[in-house]
Short mmCIF file of C-alpha atoms in Angstrom, two decimals:
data_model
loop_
_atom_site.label_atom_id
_atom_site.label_comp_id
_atom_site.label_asym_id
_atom_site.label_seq_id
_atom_site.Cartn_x
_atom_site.Cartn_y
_atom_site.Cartn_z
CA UNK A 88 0.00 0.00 0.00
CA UNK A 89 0.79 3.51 -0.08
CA UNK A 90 1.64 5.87 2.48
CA UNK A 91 -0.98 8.54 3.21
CA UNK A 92 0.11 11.74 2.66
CA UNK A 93 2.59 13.72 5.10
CA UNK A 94 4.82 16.93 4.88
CA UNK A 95 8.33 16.60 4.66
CA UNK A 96 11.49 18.73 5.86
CA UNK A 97 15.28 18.20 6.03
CA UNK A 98 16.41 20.61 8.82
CA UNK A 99 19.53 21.84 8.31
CA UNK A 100 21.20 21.34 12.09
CA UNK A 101 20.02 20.01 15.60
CA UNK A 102 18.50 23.00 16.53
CA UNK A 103 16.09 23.41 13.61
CA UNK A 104 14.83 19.30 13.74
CA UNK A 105 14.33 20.45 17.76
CA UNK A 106 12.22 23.16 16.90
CA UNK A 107 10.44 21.13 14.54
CA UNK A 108 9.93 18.20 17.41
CA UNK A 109 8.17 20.37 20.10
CA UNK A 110 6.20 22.37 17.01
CA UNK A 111 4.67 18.88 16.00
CA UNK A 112 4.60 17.16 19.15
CA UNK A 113 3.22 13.77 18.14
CA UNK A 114 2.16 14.90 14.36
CA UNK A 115 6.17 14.64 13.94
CA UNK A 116 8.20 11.47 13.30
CA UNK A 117 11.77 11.89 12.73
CA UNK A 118 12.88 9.59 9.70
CA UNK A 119 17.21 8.07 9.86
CA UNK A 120 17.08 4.81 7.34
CA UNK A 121 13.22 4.57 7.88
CA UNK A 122 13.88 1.24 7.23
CA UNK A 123 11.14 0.17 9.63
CA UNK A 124 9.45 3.38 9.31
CA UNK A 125 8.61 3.59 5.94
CA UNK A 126 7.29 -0.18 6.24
CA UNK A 127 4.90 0.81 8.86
CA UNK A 128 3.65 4.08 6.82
CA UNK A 129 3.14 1.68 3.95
CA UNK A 130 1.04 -0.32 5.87
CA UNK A 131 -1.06 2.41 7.49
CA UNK A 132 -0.46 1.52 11.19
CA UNK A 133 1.38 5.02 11.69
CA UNK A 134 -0.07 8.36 9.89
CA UNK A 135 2.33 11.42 10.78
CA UNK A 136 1.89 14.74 9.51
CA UNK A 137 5.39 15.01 9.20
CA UNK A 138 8.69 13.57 8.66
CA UNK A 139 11.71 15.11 9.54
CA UNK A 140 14.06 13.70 8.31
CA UNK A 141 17.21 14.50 10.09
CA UNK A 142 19.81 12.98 7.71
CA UNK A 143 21.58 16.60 6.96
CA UNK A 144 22.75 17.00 10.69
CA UNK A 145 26.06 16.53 11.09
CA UNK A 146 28.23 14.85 13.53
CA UNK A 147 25.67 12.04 13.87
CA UNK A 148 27.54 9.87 11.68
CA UNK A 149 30.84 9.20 14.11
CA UNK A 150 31.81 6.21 16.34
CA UNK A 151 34.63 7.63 18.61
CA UNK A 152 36.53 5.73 21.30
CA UNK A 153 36.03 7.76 24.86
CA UNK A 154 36.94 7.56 28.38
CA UNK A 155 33.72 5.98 28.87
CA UNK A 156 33.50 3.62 25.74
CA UNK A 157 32.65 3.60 22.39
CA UNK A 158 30.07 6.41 21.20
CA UNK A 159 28.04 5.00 18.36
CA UNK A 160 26.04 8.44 16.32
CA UNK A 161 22.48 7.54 15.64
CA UNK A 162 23.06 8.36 12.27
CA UNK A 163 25.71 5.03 11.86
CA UNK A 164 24.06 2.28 9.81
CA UNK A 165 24.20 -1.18 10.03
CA UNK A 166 26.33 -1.68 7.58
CA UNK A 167 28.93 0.80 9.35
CA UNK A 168 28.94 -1.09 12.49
CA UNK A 169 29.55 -4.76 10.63
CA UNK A 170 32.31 -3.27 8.80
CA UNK A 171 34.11 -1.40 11.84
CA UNK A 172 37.24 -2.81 13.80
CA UNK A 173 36.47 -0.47 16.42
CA UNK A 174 33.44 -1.91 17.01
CA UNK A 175 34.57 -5.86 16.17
CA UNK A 176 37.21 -5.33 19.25
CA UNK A 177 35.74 -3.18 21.67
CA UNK A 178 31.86 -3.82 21.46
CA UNK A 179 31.75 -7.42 20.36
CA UNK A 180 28.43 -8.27 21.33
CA UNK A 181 26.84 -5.20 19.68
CA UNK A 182 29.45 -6.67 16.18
CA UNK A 183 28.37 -9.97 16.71
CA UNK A 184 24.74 -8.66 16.53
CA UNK A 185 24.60 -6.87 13.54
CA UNK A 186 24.69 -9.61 10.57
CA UNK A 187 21.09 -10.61 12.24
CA UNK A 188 19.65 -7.70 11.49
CA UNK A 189 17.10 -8.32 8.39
CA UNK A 190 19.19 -8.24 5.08
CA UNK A 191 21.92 -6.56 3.58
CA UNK A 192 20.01 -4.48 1.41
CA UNK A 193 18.18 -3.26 5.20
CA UNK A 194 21.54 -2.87 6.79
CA UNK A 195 22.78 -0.27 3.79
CA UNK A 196 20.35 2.25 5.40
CA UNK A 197 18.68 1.18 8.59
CA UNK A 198 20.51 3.00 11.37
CA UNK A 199 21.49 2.04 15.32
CA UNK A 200 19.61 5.55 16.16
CA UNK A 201 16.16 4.21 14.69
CA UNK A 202 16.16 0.81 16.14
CA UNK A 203 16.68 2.43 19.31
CA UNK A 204 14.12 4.92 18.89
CA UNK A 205 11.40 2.32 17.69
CA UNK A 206 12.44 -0.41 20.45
CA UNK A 207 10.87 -3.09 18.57
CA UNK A 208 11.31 -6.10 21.22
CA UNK A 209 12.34 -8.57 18.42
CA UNK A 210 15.12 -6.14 17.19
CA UNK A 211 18.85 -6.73 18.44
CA UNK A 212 20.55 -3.89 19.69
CA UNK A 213 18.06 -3.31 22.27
CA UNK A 214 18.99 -6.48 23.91
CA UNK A 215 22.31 -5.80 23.24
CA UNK A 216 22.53 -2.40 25.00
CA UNK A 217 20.23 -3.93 28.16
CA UNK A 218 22.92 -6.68 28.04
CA UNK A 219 25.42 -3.81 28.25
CA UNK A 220 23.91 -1.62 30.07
CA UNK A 221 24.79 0.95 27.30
CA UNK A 222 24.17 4.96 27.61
CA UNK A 223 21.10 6.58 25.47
CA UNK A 224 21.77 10.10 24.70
CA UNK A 225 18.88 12.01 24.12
CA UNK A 226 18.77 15.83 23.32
CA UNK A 227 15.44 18.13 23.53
CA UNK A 228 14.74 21.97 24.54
CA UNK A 229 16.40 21.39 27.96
CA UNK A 230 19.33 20.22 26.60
CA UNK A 231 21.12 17.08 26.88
CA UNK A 232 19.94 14.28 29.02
CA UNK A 233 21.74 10.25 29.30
CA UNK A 234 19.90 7.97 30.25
CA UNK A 235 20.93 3.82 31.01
CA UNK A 236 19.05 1.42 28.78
CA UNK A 237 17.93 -0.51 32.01
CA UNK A 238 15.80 3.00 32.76
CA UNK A 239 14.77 3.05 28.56
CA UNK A 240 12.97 1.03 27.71
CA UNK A 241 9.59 1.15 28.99
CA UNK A 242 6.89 -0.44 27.31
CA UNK A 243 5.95 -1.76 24.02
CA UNK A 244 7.36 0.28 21.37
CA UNK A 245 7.07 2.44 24.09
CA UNK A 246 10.78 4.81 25.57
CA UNK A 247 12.40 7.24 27.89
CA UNK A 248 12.27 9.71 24.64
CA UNK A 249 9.87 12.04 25.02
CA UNK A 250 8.34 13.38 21.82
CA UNK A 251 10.28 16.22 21.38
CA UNK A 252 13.83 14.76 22.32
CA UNK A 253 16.02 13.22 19.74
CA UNK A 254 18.29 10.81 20.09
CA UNK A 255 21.66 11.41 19.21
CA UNK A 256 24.07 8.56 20.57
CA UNK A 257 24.43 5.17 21.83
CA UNK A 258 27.46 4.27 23.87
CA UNK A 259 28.46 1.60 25.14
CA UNK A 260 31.05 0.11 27.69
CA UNK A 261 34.17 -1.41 26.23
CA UNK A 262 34.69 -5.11 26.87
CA UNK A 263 37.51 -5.90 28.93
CA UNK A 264 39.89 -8.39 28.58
CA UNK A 265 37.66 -10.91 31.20
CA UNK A 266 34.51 -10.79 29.54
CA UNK A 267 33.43 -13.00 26.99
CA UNK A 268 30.21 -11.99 24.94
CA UNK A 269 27.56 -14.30 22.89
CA UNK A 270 25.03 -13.18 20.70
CA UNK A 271 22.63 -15.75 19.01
CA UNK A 272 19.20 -15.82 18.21
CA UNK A 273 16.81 -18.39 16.35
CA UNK A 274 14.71 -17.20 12.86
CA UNK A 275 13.01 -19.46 10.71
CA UNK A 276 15.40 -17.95 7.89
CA UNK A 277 18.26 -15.76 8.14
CA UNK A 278 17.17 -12.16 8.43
CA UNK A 279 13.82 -13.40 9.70
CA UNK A 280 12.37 -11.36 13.23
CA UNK A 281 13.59 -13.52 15.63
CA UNK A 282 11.40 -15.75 17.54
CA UNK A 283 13.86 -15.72 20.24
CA UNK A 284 17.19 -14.00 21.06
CA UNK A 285 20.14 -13.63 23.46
CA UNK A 286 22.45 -11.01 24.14
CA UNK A 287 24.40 -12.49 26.87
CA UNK A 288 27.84 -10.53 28.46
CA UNK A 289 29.79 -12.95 30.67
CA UNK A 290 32.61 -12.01 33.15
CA UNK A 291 34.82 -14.68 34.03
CA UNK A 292 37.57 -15.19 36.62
CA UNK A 293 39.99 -18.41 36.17
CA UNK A 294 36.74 -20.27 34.33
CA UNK A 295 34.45 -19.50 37.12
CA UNK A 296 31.46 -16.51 36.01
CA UNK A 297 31.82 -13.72 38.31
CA UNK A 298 29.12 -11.65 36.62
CA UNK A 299 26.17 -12.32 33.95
CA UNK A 300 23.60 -10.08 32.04
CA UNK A 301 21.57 -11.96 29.97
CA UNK A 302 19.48 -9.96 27.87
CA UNK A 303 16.48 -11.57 25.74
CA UNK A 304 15.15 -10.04 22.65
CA UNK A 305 11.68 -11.05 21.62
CA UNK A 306 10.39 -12.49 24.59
CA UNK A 307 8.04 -9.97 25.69
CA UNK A 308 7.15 -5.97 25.09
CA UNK A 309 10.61 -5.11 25.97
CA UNK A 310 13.89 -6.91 26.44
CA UNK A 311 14.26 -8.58 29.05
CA UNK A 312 16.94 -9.05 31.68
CA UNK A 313 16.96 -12.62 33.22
CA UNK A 314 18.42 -11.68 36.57
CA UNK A 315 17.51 -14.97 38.34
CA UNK A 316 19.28 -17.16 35.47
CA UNK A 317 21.99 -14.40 35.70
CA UNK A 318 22.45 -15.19 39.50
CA UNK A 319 22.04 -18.25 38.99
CA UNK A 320 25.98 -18.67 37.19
CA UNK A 321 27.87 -16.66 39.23
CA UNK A 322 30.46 -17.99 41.16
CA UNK A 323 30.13 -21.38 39.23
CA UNK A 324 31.81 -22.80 35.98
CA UNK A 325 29.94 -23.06 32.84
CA UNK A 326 29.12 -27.33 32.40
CA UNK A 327 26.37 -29.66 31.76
CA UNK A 328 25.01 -28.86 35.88
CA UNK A 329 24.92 -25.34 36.10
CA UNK A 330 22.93 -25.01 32.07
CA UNK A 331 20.17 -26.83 33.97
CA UNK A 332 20.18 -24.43 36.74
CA UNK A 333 20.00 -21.51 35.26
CA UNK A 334 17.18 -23.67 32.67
CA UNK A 335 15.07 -23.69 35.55
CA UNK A 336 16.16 -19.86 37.13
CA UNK A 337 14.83 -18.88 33.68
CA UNK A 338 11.14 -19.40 34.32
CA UNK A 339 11.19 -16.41 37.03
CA UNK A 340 12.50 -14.12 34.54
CA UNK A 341 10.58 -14.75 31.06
CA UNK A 342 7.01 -15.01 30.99
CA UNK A 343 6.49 -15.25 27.51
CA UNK A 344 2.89 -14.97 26.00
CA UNK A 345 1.55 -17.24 23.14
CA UNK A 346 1.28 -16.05 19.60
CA UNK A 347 1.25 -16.69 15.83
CA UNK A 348 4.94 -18.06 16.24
CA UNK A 349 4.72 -20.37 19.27
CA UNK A 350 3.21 -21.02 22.03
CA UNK A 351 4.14 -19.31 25.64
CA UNK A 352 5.79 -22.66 26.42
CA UNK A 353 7.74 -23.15 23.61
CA UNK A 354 9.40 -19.68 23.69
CA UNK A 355 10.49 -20.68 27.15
CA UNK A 356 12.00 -23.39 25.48
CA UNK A 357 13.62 -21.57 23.07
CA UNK A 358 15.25 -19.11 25.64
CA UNK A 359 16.24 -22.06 27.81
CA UNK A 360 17.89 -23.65 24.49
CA UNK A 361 19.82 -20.31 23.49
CA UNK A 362 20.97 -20.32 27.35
CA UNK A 363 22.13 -23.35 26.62
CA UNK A 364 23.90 -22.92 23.44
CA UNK A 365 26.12 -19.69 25.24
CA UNK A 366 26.98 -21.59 27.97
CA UNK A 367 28.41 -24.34 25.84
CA UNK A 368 29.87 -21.79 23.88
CA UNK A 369 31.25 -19.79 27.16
CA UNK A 370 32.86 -23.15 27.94
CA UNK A 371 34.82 -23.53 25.08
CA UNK A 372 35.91 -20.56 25.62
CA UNK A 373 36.88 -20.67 29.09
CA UNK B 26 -5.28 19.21 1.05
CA UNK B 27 -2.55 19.85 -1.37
CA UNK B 28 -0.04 17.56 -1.54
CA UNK B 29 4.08 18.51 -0.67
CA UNK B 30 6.26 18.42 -3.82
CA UNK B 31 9.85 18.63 -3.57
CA UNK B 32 12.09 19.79 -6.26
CA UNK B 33 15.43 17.11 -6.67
CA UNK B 34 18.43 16.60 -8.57
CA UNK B 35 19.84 13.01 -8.75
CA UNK B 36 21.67 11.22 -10.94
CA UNK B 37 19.43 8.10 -12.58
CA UNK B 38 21.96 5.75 -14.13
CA UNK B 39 23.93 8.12 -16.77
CA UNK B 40 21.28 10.91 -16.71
CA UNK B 41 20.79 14.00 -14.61
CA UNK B 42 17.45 14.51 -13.50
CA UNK B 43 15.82 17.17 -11.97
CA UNK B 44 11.75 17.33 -11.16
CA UNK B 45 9.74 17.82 -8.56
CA UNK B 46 8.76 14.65 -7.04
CA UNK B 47 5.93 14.14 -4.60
CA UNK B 48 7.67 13.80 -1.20
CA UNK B 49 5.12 10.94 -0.11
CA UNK B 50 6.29 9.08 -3.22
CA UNK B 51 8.66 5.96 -2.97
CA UNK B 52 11.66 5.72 -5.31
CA UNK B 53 9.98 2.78 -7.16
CA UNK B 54 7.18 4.15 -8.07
CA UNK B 55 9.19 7.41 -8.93
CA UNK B 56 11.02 5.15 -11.31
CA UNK B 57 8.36 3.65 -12.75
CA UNK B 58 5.69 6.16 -13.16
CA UNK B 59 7.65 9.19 -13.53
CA UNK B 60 10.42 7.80 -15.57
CA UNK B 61 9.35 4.47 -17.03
CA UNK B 62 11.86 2.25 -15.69
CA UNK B 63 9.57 -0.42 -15.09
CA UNK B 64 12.72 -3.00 -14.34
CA UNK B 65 11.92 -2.26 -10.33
CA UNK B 66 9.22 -4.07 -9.05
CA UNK B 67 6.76 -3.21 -6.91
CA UNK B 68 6.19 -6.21 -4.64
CA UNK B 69 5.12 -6.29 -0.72
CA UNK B 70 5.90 -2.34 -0.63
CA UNK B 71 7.30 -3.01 2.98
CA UNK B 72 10.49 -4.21 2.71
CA UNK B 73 10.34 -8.41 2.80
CA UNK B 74 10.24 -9.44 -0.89
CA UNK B 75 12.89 -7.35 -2.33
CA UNK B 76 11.61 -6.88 -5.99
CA UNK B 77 12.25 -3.41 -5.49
CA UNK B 78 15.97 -3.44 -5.07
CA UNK B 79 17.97 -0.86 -6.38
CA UNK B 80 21.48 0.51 -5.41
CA UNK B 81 22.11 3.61 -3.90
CA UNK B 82 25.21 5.80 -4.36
CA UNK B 83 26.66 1.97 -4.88
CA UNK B 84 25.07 0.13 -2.50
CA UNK B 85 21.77 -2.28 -2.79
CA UNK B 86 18.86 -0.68 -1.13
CA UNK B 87 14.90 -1.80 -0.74
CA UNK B 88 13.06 1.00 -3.07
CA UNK B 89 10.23 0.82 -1.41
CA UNK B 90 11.35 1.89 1.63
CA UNK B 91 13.01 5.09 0.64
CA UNK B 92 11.64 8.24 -0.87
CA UNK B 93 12.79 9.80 -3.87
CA UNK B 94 12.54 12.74 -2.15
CA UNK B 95 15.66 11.39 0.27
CA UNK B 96 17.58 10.41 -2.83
CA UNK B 97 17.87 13.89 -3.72
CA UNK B 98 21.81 15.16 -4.78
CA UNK B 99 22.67 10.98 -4.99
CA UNK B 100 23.12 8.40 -7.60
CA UNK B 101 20.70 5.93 -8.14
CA UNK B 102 21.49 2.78 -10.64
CA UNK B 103 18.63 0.62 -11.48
CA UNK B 104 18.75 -2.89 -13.41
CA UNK B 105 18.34 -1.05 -16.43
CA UNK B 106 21.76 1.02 -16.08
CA UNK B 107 23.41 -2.08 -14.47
CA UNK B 108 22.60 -4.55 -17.42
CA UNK B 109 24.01 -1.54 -20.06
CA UNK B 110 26.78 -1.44 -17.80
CA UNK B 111 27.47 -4.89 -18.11
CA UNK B 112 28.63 -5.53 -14.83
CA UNK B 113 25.60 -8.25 -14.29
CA UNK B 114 26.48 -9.70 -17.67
CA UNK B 115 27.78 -13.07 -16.57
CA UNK B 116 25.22 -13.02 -13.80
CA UNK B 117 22.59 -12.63 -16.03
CA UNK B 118 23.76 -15.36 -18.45
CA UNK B 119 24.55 -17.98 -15.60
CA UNK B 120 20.25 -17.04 -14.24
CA UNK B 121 19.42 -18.23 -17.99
CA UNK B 122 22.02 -21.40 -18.02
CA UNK B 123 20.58 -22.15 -14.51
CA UNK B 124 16.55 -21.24 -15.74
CA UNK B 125 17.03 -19.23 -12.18
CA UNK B 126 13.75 -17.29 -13.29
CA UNK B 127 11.00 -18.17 -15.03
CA UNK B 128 8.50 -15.14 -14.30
CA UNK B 129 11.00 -12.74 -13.75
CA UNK B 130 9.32 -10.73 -11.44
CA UNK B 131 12.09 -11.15 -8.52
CA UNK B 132 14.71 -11.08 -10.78
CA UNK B 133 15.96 -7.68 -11.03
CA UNK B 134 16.31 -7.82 -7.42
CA UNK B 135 17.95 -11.01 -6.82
CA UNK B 136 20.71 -10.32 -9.43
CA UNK B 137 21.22 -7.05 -7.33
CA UNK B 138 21.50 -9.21 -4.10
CA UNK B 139 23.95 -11.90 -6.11
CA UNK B 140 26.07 -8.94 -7.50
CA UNK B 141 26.61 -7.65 -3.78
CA UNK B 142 27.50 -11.49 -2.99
CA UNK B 143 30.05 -11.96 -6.11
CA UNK B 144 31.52 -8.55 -4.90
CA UNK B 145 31.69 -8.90 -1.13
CA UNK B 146 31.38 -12.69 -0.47
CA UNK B 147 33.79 -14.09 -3.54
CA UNK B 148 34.24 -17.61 -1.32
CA UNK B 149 30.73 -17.73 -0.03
CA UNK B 150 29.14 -21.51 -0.05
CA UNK B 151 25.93 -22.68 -1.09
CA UNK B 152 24.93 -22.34 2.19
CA UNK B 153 25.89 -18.91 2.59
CA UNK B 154 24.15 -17.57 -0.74
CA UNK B 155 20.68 -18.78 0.77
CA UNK B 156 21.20 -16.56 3.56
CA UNK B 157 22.46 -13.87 1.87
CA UNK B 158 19.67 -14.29 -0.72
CA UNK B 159 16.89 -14.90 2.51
CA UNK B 160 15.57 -11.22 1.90
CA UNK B 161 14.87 -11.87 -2.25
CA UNK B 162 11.51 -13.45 -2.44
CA UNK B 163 11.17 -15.98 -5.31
CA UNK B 164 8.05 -17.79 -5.97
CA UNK B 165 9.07 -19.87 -8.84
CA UNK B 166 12.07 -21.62 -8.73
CA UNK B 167 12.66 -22.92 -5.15
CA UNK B 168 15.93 -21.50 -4.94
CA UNK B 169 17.86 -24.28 -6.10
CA UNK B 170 18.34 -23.17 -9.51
CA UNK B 171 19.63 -19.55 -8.26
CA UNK B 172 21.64 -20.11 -5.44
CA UNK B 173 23.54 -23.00 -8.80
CA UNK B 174 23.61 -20.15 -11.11
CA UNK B 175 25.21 -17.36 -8.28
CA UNK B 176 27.36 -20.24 -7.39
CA UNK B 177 28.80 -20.98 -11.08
CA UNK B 178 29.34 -17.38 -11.35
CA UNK B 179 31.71 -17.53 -7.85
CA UNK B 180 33.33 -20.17 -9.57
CA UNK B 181 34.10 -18.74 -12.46
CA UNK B 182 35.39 -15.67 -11.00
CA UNK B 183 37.59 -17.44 -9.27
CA UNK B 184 38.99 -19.79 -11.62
CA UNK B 185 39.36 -16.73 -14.00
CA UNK B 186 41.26 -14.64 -11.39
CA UNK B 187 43.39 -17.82 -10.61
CA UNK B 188 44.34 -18.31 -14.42
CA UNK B 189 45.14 -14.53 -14.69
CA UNK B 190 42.19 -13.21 -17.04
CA UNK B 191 41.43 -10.28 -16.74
CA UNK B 192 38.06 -9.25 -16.31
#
């Protein structure tokens, strides 16, 4: 289908799209790749007035290395990230992410800043910044706000970004040299939504887990961190016993509701699965 | 209500073209109703069949999900321009060897999808051309005929480059 019809402007600099934002309010959607916006417009199920697209800002385009970690510019497509060493050696769970992002053709323009914004729950990089506990920068008329992913993601499709904030960066703490991280997720093809994901960031101490996020994409209306399974580890090494512990942690954490792609039970049984398959993988590691 | 026009200036294969384009229009339909390049197809117009495929200041992108309005001051190549180019030739000839079509409809897109493979992916395996080609939609074949006809042309590349032709 077509889009219904919608103004359009290409604001010059951050301060014009801002002005824009709190003149629009929620008539306003700000288009990046619009690689899942444009889908949605096509379908009907979102109508703006207006698009702004915000693709002529500069300095939303960078990944720098900071004190803090890696600073990823909304602006930086998909493509950007699988291609960058910087990103392959100090965010490896974010790298590791990217080639499951829908197709290559998606990846050319889709950008880090809109899957953020949107928060789909089956997308990655939520999960992978939950995982991470990454940094959301968001600017608006009060200036410049951070906020942690853990306090971001609120509801379905639903943010900390208020309608007239955009946001401009993603960073995200640099792994160190004791953390091991393991990205995998199960589609029916490659590219697919998943039906299940894990974003899981490991520390480990002489093969025993000291420390374990395990963030799961596609699970529920947000990602979700499985803090019991996560608790679970720690302190143990990752074998054949401590996979069916943290199996069974799982159930406090995910409470996944029945759909077109499975029932609630056997997305459990996915999650428990992909639990399984990092800590086998954590173990070769070790 | 009137609807927004937009005036652009993009480069469409060899040509310079300047209009104003509706900015709720997609670039497919730009291409195909304003400009008659009916090689694009118009298939699920939201991004999961990828008969729309076109590249993008040189790289493959889903037509339907951009505007032409956004393409504005860039350079947009559409199977048309690529087969005149004759960078797809041996693609295209391996799809006929192979019968990798037989409507056509996906076609333009896939070869866009295989060219990015041949290019970026010269050692990729069977297995790794059906997930590269996982976003092309084909109703026809089954897939075994293309992923056999991108193959041969990985080959062929390769054996050529080992024996020194140039290409």
């Amino acid at each position: 289908m077509k889009a219904p019809a919608f103004d359009y402007v290409k604001p010059k600099d951050l301060p014009e799209a801002l002005r824009l934002l709190q003149q629009y309010g929620a008539g306003a959607q700000v288009l990046a790749g619009g690689q899942s916006l444009m889908a949605i417009m096509n379908l009907g199920l979102a109508m703006p007035e207006i698009l702004v697209d915000i693709t002529g800002i500069d300095g939303l385009r960078d990944i720098q290395e900071t004190a803090h970690g890696i600073r990823v510019g909304a602006l930086v497509t998909h493509a950007t990230l699988e291609s960058s060493a910087l990103i392959a050696q100090k965010v490896p769970l974010l790298w590791q992410s990217v080639p499951h992002v829908a197709h290559m053709a998606i990846r050319n323009v889709g950008t880090i800043g809109g899957s953020m914004a949107l928060a789909d729950p089956a997308a990655e990089y939520p999960a992978v910044s939950l995982a991470l506990n990454a940094t959301i920068t968001l600017i608006g008329p009060d200036g410049q706000r951070d906020v942690a992913a853990q306090d971001y993601f609120l509801g379905l499709y639903e943010t900390a970004r208020k309608e007239d904030e955009l946001l401009v960066a993603v960073t995200f703490p640099k792994v160190s040299t004791d953390e091991v991280m393991i990205f995998d997720e199960l589609t029916r093809r490659r590219g697919d939504y998943a039906l299940c994901g894990l974003a899981a960031a490991f520390t480990v101490k002489s093969g025993v887990i000291s420390a374990a996020r395990l963030a799961y994409l596609s699970i529920g209306d947000t990602p979700v961190l499985a803090e019991a399974a996560g608790r679970s580890l720690v302190g143990n090494k990752p074998d054949q016993a401590l996979i069916e512990v943290a199996q069974n942690a799982l159930v406090n954490d995910l409470s996944p509701r029945g759909d077109l792609h499975g029932s609630a039970e056997g997305k459990l049984h996915w999650a428990k699965v992909l639990l399984a398959r990092s800590l086998r993988e954590l173990e070769k590691s070790a | 209500m009137t609807e927004k026009r937009c005036d652009i200036s993009l480069r469409i294969n060899a040509e310079q073209v300047e209009r104003p384009v509706l900015v709720r229009q997609h670039l497919v339909d730009f291409l195909r109703e304003e400009l008659d390049l009916t090689g694009s197809h118009l298939g699920c117009e939201h991004g999961v069949c990828g008969a729309c495929q076109v590249m993008v200041d040189g790289k493959v992108v889903r037509g339907c999900l951009t505007l032409a309005v956004q393409c504005d001051g860039k350079h947009v190549e559409t199977i048309e321009g690529l087969s005149e180019s004759g960078v797809l030739a041996d693609l295209q000839a391996a799809f006929l060897n192979h019968n990798a079509l037989q409507c056509g409809f996906c076609s333009s897109g896939m070869l866009l999808t295989a060219l990015n493979i041949v290019q970026n992916h010269p050692d990729a395996t069977r297995d790794e051309i059906r997930d590269h080609i996982s976003g092309n939609y084909c109703r026809c074949t089954g897939y075994q005929a293309i992923v056999s006809a991108i193959e041969s042309v990985l080959v062929a590349r390769r054996t050529g480059e080992l024996a020194g032709v140039a290409r």
